[in-house]
Coordinates of C-alpha atoms in Angstrom, one line a residue:
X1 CA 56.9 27.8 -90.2
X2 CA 57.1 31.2 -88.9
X3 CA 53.8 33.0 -88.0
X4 CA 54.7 36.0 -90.3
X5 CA 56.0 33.6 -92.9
X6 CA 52.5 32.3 -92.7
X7 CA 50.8 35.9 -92.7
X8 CA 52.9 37.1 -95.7
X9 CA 51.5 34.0 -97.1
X10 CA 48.1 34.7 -96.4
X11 CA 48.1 38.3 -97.7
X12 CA 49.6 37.2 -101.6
X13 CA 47.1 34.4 -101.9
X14 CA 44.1 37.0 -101.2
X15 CA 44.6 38.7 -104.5
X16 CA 42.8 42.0 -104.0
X17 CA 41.5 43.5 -106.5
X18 CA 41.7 46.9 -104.7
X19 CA 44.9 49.0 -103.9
X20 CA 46.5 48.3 -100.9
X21 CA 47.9 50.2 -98.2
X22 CA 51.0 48.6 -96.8
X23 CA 51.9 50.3 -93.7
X24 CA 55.2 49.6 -91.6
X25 CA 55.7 51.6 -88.4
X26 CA 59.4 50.9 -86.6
X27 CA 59.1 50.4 -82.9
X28 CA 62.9 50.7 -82.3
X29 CA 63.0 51.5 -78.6
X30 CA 66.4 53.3 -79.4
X31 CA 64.6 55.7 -81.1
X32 CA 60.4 55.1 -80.6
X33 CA 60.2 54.6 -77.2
X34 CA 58.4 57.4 -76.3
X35 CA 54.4 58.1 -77.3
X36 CA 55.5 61.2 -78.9
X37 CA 58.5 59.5 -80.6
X38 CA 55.8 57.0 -82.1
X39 CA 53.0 60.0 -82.8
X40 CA 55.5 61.8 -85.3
X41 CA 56.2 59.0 -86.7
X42 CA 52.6 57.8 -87.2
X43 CA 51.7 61.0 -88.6
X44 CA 54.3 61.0 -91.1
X45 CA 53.6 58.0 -92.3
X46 CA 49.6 59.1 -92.7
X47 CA 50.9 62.0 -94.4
X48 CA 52.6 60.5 -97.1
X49 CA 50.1 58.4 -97.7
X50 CA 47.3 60.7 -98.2
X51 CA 50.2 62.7 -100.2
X52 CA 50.1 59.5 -102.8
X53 CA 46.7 59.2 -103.1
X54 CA 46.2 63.1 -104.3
X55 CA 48.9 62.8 -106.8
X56 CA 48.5 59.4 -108.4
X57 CA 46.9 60.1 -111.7
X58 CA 46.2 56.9 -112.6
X59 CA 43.6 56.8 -109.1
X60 CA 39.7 57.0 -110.5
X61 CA 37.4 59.3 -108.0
X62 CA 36.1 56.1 -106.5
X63 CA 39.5 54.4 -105.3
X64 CA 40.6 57.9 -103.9
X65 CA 37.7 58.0 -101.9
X66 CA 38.0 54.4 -100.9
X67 CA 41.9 55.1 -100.3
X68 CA 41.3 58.4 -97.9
X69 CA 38.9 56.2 -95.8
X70 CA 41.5 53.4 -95.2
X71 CA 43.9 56.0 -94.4
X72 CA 41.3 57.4 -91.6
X73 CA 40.9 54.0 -90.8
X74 CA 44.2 53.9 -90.3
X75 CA 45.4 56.7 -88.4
X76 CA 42.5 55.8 -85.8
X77 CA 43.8 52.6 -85.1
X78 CA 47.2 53.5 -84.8
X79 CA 46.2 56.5 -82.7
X80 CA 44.0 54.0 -80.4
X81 CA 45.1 51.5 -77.6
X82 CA 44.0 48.8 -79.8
X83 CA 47.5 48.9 -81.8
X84 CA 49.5 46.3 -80.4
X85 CA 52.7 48.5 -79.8
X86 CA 53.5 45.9 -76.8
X87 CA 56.0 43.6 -77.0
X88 CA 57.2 44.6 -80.4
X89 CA 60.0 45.9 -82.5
X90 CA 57.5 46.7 -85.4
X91 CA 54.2 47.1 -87.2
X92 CA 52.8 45.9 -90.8
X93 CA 49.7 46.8 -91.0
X94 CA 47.6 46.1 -94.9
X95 CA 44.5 47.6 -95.0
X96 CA 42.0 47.7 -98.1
X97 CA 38.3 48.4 -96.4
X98 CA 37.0 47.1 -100.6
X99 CA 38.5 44.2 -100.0
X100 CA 37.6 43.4 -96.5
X101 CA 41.0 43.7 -95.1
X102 CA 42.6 45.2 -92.2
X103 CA 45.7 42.6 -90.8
X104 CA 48.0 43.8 -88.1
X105 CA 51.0 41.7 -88.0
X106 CA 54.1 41.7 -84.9
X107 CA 57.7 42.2 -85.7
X108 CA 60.0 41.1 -83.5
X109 CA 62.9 43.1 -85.8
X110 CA 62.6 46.4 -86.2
X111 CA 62.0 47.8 -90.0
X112 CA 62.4 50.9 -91.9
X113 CA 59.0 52.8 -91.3
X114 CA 57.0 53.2 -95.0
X115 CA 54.1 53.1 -96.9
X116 CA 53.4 51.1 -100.1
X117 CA 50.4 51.6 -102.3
X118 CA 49.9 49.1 -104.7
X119 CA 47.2 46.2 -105.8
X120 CA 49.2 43.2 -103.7
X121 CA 50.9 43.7 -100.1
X122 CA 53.7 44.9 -99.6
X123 CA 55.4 41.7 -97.9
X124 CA 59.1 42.3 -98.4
X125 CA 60.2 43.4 -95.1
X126 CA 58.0 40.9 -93.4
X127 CA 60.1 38.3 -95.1
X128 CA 63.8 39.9 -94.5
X129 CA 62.4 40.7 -90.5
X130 CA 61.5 37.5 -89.9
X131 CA 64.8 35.8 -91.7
X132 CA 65.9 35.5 -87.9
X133 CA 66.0 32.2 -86.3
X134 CA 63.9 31.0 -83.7
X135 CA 66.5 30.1 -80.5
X136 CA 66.5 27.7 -77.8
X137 CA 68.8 28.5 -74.9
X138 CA 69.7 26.0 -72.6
X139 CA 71.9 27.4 -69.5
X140 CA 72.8 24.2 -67.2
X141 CA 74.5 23.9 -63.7
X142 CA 74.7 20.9 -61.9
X143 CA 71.9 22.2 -59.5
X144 CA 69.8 24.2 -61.8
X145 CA 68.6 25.2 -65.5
X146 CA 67.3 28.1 -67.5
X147 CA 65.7 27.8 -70.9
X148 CA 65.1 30.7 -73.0
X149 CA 63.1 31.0 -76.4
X150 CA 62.7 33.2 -79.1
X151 CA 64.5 35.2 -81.7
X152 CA 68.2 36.2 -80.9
X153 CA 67.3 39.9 -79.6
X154 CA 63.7 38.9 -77.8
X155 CA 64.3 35.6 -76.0
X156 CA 61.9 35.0 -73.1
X157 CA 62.9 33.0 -70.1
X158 CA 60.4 29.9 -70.6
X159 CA 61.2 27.6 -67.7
X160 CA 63.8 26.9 -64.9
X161 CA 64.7 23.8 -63.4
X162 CA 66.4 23.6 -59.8
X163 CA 67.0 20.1 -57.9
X164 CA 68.6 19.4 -54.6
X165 CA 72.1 18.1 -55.6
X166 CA 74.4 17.5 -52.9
X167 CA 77.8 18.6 -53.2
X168 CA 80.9 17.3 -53.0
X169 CA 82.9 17.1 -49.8
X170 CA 86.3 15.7 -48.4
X171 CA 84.2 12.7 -46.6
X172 CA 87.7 10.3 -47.0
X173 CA 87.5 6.5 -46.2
X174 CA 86.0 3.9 -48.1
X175 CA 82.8 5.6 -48.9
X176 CA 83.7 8.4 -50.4
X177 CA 83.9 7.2 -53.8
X178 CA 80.2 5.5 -53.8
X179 CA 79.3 9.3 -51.8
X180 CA 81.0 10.6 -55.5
X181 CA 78.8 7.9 -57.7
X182 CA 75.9 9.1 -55.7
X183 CA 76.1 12.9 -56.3
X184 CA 77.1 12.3 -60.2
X185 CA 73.9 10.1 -60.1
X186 CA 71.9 12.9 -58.7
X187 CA 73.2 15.2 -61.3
X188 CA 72.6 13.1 -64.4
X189 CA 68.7 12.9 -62.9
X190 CA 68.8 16.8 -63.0
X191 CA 70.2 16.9 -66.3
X192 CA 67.5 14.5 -67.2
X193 CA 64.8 16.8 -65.8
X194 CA 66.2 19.7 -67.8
X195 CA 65.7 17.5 -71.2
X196 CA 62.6 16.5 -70.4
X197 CA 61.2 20.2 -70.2
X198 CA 63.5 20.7 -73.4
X199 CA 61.7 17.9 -75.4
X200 CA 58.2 19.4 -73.7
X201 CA 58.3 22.8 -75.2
X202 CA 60.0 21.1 -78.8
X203 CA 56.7 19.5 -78.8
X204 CA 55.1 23.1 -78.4
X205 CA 57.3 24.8 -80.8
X206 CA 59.9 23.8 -82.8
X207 CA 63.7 25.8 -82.7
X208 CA 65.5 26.6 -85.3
X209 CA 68.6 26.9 -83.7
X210 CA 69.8 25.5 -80.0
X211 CA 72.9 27.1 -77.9
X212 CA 74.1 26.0 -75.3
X213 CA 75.7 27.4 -71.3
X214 CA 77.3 26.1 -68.6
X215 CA 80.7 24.1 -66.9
X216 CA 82.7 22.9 -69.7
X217 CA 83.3 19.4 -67.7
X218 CA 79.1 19.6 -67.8
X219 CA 77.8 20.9 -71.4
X220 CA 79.2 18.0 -73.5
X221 CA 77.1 15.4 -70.5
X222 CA 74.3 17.4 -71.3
X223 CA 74.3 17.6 -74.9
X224 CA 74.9 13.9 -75.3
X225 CA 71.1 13.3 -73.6
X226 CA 69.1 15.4 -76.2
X227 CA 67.3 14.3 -78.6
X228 CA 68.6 13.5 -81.9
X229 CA 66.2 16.2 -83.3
X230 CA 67.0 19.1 -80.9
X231 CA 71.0 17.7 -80.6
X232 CA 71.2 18.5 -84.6
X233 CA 70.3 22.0 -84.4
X234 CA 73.1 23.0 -81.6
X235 CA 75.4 25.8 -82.9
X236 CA 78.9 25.8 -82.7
X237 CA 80.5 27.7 -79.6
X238 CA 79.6 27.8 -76.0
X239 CA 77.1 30.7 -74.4
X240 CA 80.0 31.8 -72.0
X241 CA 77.9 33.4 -68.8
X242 CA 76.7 32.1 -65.0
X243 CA 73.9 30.0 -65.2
X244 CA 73.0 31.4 -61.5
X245 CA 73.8 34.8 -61.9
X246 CA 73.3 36.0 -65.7
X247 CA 71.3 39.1 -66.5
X248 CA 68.8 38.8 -69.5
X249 CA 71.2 41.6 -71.1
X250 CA 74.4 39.3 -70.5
X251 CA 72.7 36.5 -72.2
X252 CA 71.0 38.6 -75.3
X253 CA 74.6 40.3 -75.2
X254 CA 76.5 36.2 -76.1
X255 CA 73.5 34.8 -78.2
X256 CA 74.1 37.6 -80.3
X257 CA 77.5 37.5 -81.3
X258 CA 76.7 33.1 -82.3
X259 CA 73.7 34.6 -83.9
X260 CA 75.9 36.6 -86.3
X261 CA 78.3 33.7 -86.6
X262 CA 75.6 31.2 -87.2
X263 CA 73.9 33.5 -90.0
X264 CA 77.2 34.3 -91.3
X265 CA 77.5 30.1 -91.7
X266 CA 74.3 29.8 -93.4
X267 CA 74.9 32.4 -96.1
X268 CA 78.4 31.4 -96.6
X269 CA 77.0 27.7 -97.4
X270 CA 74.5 29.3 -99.8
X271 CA 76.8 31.4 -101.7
X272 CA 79.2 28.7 -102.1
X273 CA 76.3 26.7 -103.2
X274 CA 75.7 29.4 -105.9
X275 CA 78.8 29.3 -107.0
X276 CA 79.5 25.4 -107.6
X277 CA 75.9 25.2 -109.2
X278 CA 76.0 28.2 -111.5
X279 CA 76.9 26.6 -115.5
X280 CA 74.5 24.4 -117.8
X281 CA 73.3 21.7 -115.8
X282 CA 74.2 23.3 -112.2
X283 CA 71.3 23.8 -109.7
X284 CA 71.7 27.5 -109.4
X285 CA 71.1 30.5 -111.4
X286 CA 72.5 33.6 -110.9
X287 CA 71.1 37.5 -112.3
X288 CA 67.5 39.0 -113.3
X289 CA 67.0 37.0 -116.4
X290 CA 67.6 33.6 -115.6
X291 CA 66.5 34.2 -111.4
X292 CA 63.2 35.2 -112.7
X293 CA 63.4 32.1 -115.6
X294 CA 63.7 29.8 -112.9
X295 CA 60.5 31.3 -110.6
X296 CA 58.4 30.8 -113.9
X297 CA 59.4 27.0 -113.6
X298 CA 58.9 26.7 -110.1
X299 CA 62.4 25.2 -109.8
X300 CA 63.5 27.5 -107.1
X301 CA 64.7 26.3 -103.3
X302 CA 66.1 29.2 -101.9
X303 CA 65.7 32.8 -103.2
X304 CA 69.1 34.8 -102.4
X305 CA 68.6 38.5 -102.9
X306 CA 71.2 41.6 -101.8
X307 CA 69.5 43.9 -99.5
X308 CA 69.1 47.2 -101.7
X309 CA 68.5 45.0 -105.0
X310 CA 65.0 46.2 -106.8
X311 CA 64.2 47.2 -109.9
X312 CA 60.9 47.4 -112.3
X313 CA 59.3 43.9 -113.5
X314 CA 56.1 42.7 -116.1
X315 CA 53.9 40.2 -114.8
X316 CA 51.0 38.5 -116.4
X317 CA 47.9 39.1 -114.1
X318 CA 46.2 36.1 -115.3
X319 CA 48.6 33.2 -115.2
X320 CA 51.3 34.9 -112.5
X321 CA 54.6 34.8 -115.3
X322 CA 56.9 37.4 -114.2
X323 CA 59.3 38.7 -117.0
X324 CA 62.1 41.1 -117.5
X325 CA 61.8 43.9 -120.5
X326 CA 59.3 42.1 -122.3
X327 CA 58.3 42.2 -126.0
X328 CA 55.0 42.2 -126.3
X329 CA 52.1 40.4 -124.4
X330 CA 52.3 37.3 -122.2
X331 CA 53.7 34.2 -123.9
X332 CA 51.7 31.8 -122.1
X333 CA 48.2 33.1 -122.7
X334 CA 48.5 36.0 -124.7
X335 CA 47.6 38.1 -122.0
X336 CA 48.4 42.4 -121.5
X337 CA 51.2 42.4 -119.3
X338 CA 51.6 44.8 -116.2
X339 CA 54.3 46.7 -115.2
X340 CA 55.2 45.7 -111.5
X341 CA 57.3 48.7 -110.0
X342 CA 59.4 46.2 -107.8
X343 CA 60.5 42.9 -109.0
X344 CA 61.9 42.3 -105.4
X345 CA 58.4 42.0 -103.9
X346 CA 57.2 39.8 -107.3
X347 CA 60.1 37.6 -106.9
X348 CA 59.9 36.8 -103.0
X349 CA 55.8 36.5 -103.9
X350 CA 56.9 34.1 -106.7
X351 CA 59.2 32.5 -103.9
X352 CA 56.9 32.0 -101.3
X353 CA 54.2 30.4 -103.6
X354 CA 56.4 27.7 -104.9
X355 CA 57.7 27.1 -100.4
X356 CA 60.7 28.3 -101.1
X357 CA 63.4 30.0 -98.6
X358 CA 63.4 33.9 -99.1
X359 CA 67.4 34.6 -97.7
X360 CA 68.8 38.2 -97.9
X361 CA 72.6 37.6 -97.9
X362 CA 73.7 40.6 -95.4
X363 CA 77.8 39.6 -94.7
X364 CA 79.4 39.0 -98.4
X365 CA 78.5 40.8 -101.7
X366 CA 79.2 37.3 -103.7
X367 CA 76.1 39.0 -105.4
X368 CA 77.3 41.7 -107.1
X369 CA 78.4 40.4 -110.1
X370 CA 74.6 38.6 -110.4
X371 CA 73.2 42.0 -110.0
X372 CA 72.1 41.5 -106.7
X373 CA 69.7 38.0 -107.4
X374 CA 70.1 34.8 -107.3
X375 CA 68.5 31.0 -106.8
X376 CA 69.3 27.6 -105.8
X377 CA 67.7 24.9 -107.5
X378 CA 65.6 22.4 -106.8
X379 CA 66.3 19.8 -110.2

């Protein structure tokens, strides 16, 4: 599971009883690459915030006070060289000093820069950042490998392999072909190398998706030797670069375009999914009222949601039921309901506490006509 997956995590099962400040600064190096690029920004963000403490009437003296000193806290720290602005596309940062809690959490995706105020975390956008798969590269030559990890726009050369194979020569006579056994054997003990480091770092950490590089006579040899495990999460397609030569832009540049391809797969499956499971005893549901339905039963696998879809929400603060224009009080426990101002954070929350997939479908608006919502179903 992914680190941030596990932070997100983390943050909703806390529970604070405090408001929470839910910063997110974007890193974007297009745009925030500069100190003073980031500066503005940080102070924008601290203004706002200290703008929606003053005018939030519901705020007593004692939680505005509280609030203004975890917006100091905050501006200090982001203002300090203890931020960790290296090495990443973005910053969530939830801080509530009542509560005991200040987390800093890397993006590797860069995120709309915002601040959230509200008595849970703001997790959302860690969630849709981190819907990027974790990549495994494999570049292969009959001399030499490179393996890259990491998500499709930060991979990280993690190892090269490079073995004295002999090449092939016009020798003639009757040894020649046992010289040509000899060099293929050679190269099948380099390709064996190369999956022995590949099984190695799977040990480590686990990929969630493998691509592979090199001759065309070569990558089907290669791909035969994985492991079963690592062998069933190779994409489709071919990274198409020289394995001796390649820059890391050339390489980001290919994954990139199987990254869409591959992302464009798994949300195609998904909606198709939706579609053949939506009716009375399907495994899918489909819009507000029956999405949210099927949270309260913890029936929910994966949690398909359009990327602007939001709107207002009741939940039960004692047992957790989330409900759309209720009529009355909770009908579990009896319970006064409160008014949740996004039901797209509630329903990922909901989602992550039952392990299910959070996906945001980005490439086909199959959700529209659910209102921007959906679920497949467990049973």
């Amino acid at each position: 599971m992914s680190t941030v997956v596990q932070a997100a995590k983390r943050l909703l099962q806390r529970r604070p009883g405090h408001r929470v400040i839910s910063l997110y600064l974007d890193l974007d190096p297009e745009r925030f690459a500069t100190p003073q690029a980031r500066a503005s920004q940080v102070r924008s963000l601290i203004d706002d915030a200290s703008r929606r403490v003053d005018r939030e009437a519901d705020l007593s003296h004692e939680d505005k006070v509280a609030l203004r000193e975890d917006i100091e806290r905050l501006d200090r720290y982001l203002s300090s060289p203890e931020a960790p602005y290296q090495g990443a596309r973005a910053l969530a940062i939830f801080c509530s000093g009542r509560d005991e809690l200040f987390e800093t959490v890397q993006l590797s995706r860069s995120v709309e820069g915002r601040v959230v105020i509200e008595h849970v975390p703001f997790v959302a956008p860690l969630i849709e950042a981190v819907q990027q798969r974790r990549w495994c590269v494999i570049l292969v030559s009959r001399r030499a490998a490179r393996i890259l990890t990491g998500p499709a726009d930060g991979l990280r050369e993690d190892r090269r392999v490079n073995d004295d194979v002999h090449g092939q020569h016009d020798q003639g006579g009757w040894s020649q072909p046992r010289y040509e056994r000899s060099i293929e054997k050679e190269v099948d003990d380099h390709l064996r190398r190369v999956v022995e480091a590949v099984r190695q770092l799977w040990r480590r950490e686990r990929c969630d998706r493998v691509a592979l590089g090199g001759p065309r006579e070569l990558v089907p040899r290669f791909e035969a030797m994985l492991p079963e495990e690592v062998r069933g999460c190779v994409v489709p397609g071919r990274v198409e670069v020289d394995v001796a030569t390649a820059s890391d832009e050339q390489i980001a540049a290919a994954i990139e375009a199987l990254a869409e391809d591959d992302d464009r797969r798994r949300e195609r499956d998904a909606l198709d999914r939706l579609a053949a499971g939506i009716g009375s005893r399907g495994r899918a549901k489909g819009g507000p009222q029956d999405t949210v339905a099927a949270l309260n039963e913890r029936r929910v696998h994966t949690l398909l949601l359009e990327p602007g879809f939001d709107r207002s929400a009741h939940q039960c603060p004692a047992c957790g039921l989330l409900m759309i224009d209720p009529d009355g009080s909770c009908p579990a426990d009896g319970s006064p309901l409160e008014q949740r101002a996004h039901l797209r954070e509630a329903a990922i929350e909901a989602a992550l506490g039952q392990h299910a997939e959070v996906m945001v479908v980005r490439h086909y608006p199959d959700l529209g006509p659910f209102e921007g919502i959906g679920a497949l179903l467990r049973f």
